[in-house]
Amino acid sequence: MMIIMKHPMIRGKLPQPIIITTLCVLLFLAILYAERLSLISTRRSIFKFKTCSRKYNKLKSNERKSEEVLANASWIDDRFDFDGEECNVANGKWVFNKSIEPFYNDTTCPYIDRQYSCFKNGRPDSDFLRWEWQPEDCTLPRFNPELALKKIQGKRVLFVGDSLQRNQWESFVCLVQGIIPPKQKSMKRGRVHSVFKAKEYNATIEFYWAPFLVESNTDIHIIGDPKKRIIKVDAIQERAKNWTGVDILVFNTYVWWMSGLRVNALWGSFANGEEGYEELETAIAYKLGLRTWANWVDSTIDPNKTRVFFTTMSPAHTKSEEWGHKDGVKCFNETKPVKKKNHWGSGSNKGMMSVVASVVKKMKVPVTVINITQISEYRVDGHSSVYTETSGKLLDEEEKANPKNADCIHWCLPGIPDTWNQIFLAML
């Protein structure tokens, strides 16, 4: 017969000292565990192992107090990683960073038009290159040439539009060409169509001259007098047949439409000449032209094979009183951005911008809008100004001294268009 011995402590209560000691140990372990969780959480916050949008950060009342204490710390950055759909890239500010250097200059990149080569043309200051665009809600990644080339590997990228689109195209070429060996790249320029080849990546970065996107009597053989220009608002096929088979299309059109309050628009054949056109308000003609472009995109482009982008208007800065410089003339001798939040001058037309938004919204093919207008509005210091050429001829010293000769439409390279392409790459 098996006898089971019972320990006397099993039947009775545990001694009080043992109970108190056990409870103290358990309480200490709980506190230690909580502190460790807090430390891990804090590290994640500081080093941003995982980031998220502000709108998803719902803090409890006690956590809000901690956030307020940390808000003054310069090393805290609660912006979320760039998301083209989440981030309003136009909402932000230019921050001066004296340590940054451009990826190229007008000596290391041989593809810059003399019109944009401000340093070669005598510009003495360079601080305008050290301002970084910082969106308020997200972190905009710095341009990465290697990443850009990998994203376009085996593809054709085509910028279509006016001289400001050529500004952006040359910027993109210059941003990537520096890491390509000399024998692995080439440039073929044409009056209408220019092609840069990155042979090692089997990629091309191209530009097609079409200032209105639709056809006109002045898009190839340029007519200087705006009153004699006629825009064929319902015709695009003759130009657009050169845009098919492209993997990435980047369009723009704006400044050529802004020659007056009204433009000469034509439907049907050019055979009617001046007899057939009708004067239309600029915004109306612009909308008709953009609808023609949108119809071509929707009827021709396969969104599974081609991505479509549209760069918004690039502002002109011709009225210095608009940014508080009453004694100035245009953008002449401007060396710093406008500090006033949401500054908007007459060089950007909000009515025309809304036309783009309304047309794109109704399109079947998705169009990614590269919104560069507000960020460029601040940059009165970035234009070619008097460090440029006119009619193929550089300004002489006497002409450079005359503020009225300042080009306040186009931009220096390197310069502001590099930021446009920084946004473009982030969206790509």
PDB file of C-alpha atoms in Angstrom, residues 318-332 334 338 403:
ATOM      1  CA  THR A 318       7.976  89.927 -64.277  1.00  0.00           C
ATOM      2  CA  LYS A 319       6.418  92.172 -61.587  1.00  0.00           C
ATOM      3  CA  SER A 320       8.789  92.579 -58.647  1.00  0.00           C
ATOM      4  CA  GLU A 321       6.259  94.603 -56.638  1.00  0.00           C
ATOM      5  CA  GLU A 322       4.235  91.383 -56.291  1.00  0.00           C
ATOM      6  CA  TRP A 323       6.863  89.955 -53.932  1.00  0.00           C
ATOM      7  CA  GLY A 324       7.497  93.243 -52.105  1.00  0.00           C
ATOM      8  CA  HIS A 325      10.437  94.559 -54.146  1.00  0.00           C
ATOM      9  CA  LYS A 326       8.925  97.848 -55.273  1.00  0.00           C
ATOM     10  CA  ASP A 327      12.213  99.295 -56.544  1.00  0.00           C
ATOM     11  CA  GLY A 328      13.109  96.165 -58.527  1.00  0.00           C
ATOM     12  CA  VAL A 329      12.615  95.385 -62.194  1.00  0.00           C
ATOM     13  CA  LYS A 330      11.335  91.887 -62.955  1.00  0.00           C
ATOM     14  CA  CYS A 331      13.602  89.156 -61.497  1.00  0.00           C
ATOM     15  CA  PHE A 332      16.797  91.158 -62.072  1.00  0.00           C
ATOM     16  CA  GLU A 334      17.119  88.544 -57.122  1.00  0.00           C
ATOM     17  CA  VAL A 338      10.141  84.749 -51.593  1.00  0.00           C
ATOM     18  CA  PRO A 403      17.148  94.964 -65.930  1.00  0.00           C
TER      19      PRO A 403
END
